[in-house]
XYZ file of C-alpha atoms in Angstrom:
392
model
C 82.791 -57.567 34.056
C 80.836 -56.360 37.291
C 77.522 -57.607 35.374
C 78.922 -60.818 34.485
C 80.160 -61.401 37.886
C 76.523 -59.963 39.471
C 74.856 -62.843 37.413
C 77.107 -65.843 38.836
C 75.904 -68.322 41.084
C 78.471 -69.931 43.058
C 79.842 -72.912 41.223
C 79.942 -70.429 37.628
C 82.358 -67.795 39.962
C 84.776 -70.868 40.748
C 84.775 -72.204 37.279
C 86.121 -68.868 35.967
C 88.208 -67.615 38.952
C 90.654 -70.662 39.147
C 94.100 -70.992 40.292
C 95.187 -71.511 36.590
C 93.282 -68.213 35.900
C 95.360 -66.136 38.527
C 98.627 -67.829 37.564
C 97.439 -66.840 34.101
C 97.242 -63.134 35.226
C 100.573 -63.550 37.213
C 102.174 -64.495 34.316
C 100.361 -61.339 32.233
C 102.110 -58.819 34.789
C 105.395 -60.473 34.305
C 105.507 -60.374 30.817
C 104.333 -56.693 31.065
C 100.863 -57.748 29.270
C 98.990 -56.279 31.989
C 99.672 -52.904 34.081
C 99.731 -54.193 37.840
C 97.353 -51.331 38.858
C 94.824 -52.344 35.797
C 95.266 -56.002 37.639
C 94.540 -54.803 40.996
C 91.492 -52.777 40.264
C 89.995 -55.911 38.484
C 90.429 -58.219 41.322
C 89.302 -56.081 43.710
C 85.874 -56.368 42.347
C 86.080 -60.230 42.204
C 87.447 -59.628 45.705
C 84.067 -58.084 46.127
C 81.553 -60.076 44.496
C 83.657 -63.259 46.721
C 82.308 -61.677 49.800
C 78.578 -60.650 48.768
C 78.315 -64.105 47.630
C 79.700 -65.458 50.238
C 81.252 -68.257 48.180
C 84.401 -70.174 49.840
C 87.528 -69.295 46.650
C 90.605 -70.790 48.006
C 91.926 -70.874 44.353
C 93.967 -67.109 45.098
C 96.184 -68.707 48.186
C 97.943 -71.286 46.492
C 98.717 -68.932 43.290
C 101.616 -67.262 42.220
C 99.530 -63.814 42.132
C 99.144 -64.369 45.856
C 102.671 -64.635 46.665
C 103.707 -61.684 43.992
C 101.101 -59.802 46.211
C 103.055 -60.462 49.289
C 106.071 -59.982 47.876
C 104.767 -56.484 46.622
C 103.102 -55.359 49.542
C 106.439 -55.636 51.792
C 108.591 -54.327 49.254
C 106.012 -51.088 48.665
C 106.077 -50.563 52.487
C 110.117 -50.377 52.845
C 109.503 -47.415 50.200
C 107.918 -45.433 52.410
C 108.204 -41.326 50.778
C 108.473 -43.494 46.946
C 105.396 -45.252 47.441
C 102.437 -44.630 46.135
C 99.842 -45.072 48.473
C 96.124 -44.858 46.659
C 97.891 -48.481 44.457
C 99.359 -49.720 47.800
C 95.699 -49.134 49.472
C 94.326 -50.780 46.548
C 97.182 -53.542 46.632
C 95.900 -54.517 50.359
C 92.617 -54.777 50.120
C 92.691 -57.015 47.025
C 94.934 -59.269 49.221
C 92.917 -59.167 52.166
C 89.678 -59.696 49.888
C 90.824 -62.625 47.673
C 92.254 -64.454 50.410
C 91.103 -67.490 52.566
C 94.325 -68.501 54.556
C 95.197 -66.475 57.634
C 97.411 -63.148 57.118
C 100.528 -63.558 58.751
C 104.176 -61.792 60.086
C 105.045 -58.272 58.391
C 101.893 -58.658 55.904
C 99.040 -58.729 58.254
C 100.872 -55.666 60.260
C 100.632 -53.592 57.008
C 97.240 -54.610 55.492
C 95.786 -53.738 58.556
C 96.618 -50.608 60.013
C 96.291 -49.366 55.586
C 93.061 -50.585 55.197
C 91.888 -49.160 58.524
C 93.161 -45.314 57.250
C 90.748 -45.953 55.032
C 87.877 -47.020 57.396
C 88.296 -43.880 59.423
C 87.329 -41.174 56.377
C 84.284 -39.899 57.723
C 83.182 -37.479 54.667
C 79.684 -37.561 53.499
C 80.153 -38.660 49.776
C 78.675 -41.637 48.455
C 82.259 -41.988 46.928
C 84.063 -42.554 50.108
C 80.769 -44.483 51.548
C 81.722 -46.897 49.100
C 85.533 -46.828 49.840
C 84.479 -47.139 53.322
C 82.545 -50.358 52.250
C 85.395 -51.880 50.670
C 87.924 -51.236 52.834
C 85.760 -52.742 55.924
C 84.552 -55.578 53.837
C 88.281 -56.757 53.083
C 88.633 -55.736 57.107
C 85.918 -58.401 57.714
C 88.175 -61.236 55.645
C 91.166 -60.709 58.268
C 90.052 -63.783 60.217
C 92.060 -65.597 63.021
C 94.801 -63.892 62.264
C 97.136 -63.326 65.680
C 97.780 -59.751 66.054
C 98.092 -56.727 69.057
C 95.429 -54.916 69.729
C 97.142 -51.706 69.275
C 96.619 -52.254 65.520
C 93.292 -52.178 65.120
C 91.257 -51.400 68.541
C 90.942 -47.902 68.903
C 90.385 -47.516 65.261
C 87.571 -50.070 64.818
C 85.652 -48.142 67.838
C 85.942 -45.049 66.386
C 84.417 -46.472 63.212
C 82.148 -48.170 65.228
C 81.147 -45.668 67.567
C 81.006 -42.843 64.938
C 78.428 -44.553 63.208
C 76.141 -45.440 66.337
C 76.222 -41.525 66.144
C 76.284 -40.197 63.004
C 74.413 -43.358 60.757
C 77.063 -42.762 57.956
C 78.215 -46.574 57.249
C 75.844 -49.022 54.753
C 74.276 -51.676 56.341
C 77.529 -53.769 54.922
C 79.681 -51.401 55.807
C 78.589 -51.488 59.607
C 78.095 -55.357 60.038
C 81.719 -55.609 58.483
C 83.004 -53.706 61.288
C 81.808 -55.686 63.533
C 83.036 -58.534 62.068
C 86.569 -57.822 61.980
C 86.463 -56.823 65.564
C 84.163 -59.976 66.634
C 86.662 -62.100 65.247
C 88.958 -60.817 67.707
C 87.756 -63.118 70.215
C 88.849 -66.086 69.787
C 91.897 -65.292 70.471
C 91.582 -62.002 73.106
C 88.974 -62.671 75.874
C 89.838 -59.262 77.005
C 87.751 -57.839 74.045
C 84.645 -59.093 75.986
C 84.111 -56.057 77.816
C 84.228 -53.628 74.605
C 82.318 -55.651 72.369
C 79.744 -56.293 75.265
C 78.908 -53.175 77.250
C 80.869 -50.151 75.450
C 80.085 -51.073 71.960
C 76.614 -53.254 72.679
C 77.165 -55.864 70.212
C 73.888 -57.759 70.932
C 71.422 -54.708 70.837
C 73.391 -53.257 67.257
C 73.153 -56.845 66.050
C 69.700 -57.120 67.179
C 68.309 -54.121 65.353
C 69.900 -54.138 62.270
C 68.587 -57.564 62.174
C 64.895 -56.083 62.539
C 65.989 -53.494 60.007
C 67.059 -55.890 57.251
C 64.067 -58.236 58.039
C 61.774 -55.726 56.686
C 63.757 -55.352 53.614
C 64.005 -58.515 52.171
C 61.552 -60.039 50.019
C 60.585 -63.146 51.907
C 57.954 -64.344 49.427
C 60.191 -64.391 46.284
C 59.675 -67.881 44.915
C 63.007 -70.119 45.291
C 63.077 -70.059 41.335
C 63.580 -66.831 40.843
C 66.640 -67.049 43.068
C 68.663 -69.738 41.061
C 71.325 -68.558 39.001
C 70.858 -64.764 40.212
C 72.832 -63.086 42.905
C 71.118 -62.308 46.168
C 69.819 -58.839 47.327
C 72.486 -57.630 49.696
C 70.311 -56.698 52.348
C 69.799 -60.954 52.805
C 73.896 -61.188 52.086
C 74.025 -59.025 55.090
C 71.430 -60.406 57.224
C 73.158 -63.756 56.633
C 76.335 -62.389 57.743
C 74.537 -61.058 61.076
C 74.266 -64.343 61.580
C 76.964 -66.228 60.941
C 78.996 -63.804 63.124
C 76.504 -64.022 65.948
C 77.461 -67.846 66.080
C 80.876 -67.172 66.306
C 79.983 -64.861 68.836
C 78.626 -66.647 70.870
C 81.200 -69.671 71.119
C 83.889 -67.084 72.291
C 82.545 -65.082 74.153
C 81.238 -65.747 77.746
C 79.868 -62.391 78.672
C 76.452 -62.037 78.668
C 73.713 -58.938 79.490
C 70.071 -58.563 79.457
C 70.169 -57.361 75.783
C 70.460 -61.367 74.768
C 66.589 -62.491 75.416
C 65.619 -60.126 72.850
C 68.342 -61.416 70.142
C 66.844 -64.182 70.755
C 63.139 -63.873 69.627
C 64.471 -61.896 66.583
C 66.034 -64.232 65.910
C 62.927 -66.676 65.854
C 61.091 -63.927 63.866
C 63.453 -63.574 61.160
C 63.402 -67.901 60.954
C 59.545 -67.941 60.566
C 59.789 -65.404 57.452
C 62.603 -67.140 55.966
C 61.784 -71.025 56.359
C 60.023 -71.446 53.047
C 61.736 -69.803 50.430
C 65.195 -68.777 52.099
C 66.477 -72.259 53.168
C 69.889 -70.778 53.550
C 68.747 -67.956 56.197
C 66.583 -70.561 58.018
C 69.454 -72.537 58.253
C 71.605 -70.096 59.809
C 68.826 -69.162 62.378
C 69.067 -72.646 63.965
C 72.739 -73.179 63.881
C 72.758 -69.733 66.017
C 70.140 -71.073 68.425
C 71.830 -74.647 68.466
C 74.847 -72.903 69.125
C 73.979 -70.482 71.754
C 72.090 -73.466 73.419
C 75.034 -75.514 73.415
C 77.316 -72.677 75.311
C 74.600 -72.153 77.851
C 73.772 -68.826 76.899
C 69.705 -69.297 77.374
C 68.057 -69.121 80.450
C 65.847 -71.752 81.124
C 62.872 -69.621 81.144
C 64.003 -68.381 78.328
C 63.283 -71.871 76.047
C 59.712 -71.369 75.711
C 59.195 -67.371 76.491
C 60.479 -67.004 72.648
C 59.333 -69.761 71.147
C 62.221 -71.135 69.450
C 61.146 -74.821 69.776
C 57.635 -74.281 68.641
C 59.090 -72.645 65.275
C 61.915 -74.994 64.648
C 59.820 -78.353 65.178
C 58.471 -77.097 61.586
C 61.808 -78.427 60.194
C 60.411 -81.786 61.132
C 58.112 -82.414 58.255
C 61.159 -82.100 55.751
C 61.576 -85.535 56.391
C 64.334 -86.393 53.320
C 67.462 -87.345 55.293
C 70.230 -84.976 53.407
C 68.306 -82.068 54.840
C 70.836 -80.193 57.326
C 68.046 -78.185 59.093
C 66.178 -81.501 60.360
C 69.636 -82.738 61.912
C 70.215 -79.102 63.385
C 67.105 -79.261 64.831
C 67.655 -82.736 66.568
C 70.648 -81.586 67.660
C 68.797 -78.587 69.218
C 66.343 -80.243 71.179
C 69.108 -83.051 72.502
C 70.715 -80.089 73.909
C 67.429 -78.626 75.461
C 66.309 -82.341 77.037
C 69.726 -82.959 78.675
C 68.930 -79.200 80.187
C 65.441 -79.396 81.525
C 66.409 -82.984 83.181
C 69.666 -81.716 84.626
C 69.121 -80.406 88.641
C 72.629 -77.720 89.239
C 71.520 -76.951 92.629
C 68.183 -75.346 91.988
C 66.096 -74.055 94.399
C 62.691 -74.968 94.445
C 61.167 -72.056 92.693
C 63.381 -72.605 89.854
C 62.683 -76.348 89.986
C 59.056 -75.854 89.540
C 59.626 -73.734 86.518
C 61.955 -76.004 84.581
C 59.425 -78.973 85.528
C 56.424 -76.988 83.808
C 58.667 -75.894 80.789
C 59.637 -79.713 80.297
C 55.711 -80.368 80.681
C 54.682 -77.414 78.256
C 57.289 -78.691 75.434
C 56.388 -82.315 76.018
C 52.978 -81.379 75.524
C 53.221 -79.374 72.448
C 55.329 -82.320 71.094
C 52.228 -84.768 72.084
C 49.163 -82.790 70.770
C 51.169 -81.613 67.432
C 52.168 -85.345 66.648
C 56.019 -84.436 67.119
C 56.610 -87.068 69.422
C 56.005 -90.167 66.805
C 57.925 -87.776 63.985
C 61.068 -87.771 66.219
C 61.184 -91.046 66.973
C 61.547 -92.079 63.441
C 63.781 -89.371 62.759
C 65.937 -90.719 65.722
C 66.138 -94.156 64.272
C 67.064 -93.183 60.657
C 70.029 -90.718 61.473
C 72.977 -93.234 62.866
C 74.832 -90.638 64.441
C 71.719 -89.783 67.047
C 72.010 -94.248 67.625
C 75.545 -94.137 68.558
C 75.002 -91.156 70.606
C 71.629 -93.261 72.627
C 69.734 -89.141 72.754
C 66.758 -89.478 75.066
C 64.698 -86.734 74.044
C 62.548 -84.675 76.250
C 59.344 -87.199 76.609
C 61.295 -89.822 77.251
């Protein structure tokens, strides 16, 4: 079953895991067909595979597994002495992996605080490394979920901390952490501080980032890649970046560490922008999105090159392609910067006026300008919003 679920692409694993097919095994357990732990096992590997894959499966939430689950996991926690707590483990990270809605009430402050136990086992077996994984991958799923910090916080930064010591998490493992806790912010602006300067978010992101762009095979041909599952190292280098976004739009604390972030970012962009559209993708949403919230000096815009790299996108010139809209949306946000005046003085004036000259430039010798302008005027939603780009 692993294999089988290895060698789906996205649209196979939704075919298969329907909401008929969990109803199916609902009705399995009922009828005493199927042994509830032999059921839990199983979908805790397509629990799993859903999160390497990254694949969207709302299917589970509106099935009647999901609510026996919920049913099951209060009713196992009233046990207490009677309960069995290696199938309850198991119970709650199958729920929090299968799941897409938010964890709620009585559930969410019992998967947590379970699954976390099982975060915190810090012996040196690749047995529990791979517990570890699981249990911080199905961490990673708990998304906007209202909850107290006294569930979760001084846990995650011991497993977080522990590791900037010791190295003992997988790459998966570690970003998963993070992920759980970065999702925090939405709702907790007091989390700034931690995730900022105690736990360094932006330098940990920012290496592993330069670790996992020197493991992925950049050059593999985008034919090889249909129908297969991707390496994990680019599963997690894609998840480095999708949190970084969210990142980003919550939190308003910045440090020095972010310049550098920055240009990785560009560097992992310029391996990926051939044959991993999806990763390329990612890298401009982040720098759209990080634009957009202010979060780059002005200096900054050229220092790294981000424009120079992404004005590639450009040539794809069919008009369903994402990254060419991303990209115009970039550069709107960078003109209305470098012609806005917030009470500069006149050493910083002089440097945004030569970073507007040095882009408008590159735009003019490369041909840009022309490419734009057509681009402009066959995307309606850049009409209705009347963008005056940089060399206008």
């Amino acid at each position: 079953m692993n294999e089988a679920m290895e060698e789906m692409d996205e649209k196979e694993f939704k075919y298969v895991f329907t909401m008929g097919r969990f109803d199916e095994t609902d009705e399995m357990i009922k009828e005493k067909k199927l042994f509830m732990e032999n059921a839990i096992l199983l979908l805790k590997h397509v629990g799993y595979f859903r999160e390497l894959k990254i694949i969207y499966l709302e299917s589970f939430d509106y099935s009647l597994l999901s609510e026996r689950m919920k049913e099951m996991i209060i009713d196992e926690n009233e046990k207490k002495e009677e309960m069995n707590e290696k199938i309850f483990t198991d119970l709650c990270e199958c729920y929090a992996l299968l799941g897409e809605d938010d964890i709620f009430g009585e559930v969410l402050s019992t998967v947590v605080p379970c699954i976390l136990k099982v975060a915190l086992n810090k012996e040196e077996s690749e047995e529990t490394r791979k517990e570890v994984e699981v249990a911080l991958l199905a961490l990673s799923n708990v998304r906007a979920s209202l909850f107290e910090k006294e569930l979760y916080l001084n846990e995650i930064k011991e497993v977080i901390q522990h590791h900037q010591e010791y190295h003992n998490l997988t790459r998966l493992a570690y970003q998963s952490a993070w992920m759980f806790l970065v999702y925090r912010l939405w709702d907790d602006n007091s989390l700034e501080e931690v995730i900022v300067n105690e736990l360094h978010f932006v330098r940990e992101a920012t290496k592993e980032l330069k670790e996992l762009t020197k493991c992925v095979n950049w050059k593999r041909e985008k034919e090889e890649e249909d129908g297969k599952v991707e390496r994990k190292e680019e599963v997690v280098l894609l998840r480095w970046l999708q949190i970084l976004k969210n990142y980003f739009c919550y939190c308003e604390l910045r440090n020095e560490e972010f310049s550098e972030l920055l240009g990785c970012i560009v560097r992992v962009y310029l391996a990926a922008k051939e044959n991993h559209r999806d990763v390329s993708k990612e890298c401009i949403l982040f720098a759209r999105t990080a634009e957009a919230n202010g979060n780059v000096k002005i200096d900054g815009i050229s220092s790294v090159g981000t424009v120079d790299a992404f004005l590639w996108e450009l040539h794809w010139k069919t008009l369903n392609n994402e990254n060419v809209y991303n990209v115009l949306e970039y550069l709107k946000t960078i003109s209305a910067r470098l012609r806005e005046k917030k009470g500069e003085d006149e050493m910083e004036e002089a440097k945004r006026k030569a970073i507007k000259m040095e882009i408008f430039e590159k735009m003019e010798e490369e041909g840009y300008e022309d490419m734009i302008t057509s681009l402009h005027e066959a995307f309606r939603f850049f009409i209705e919003e009347n963008i005056v780009f940089i060399y206008h």
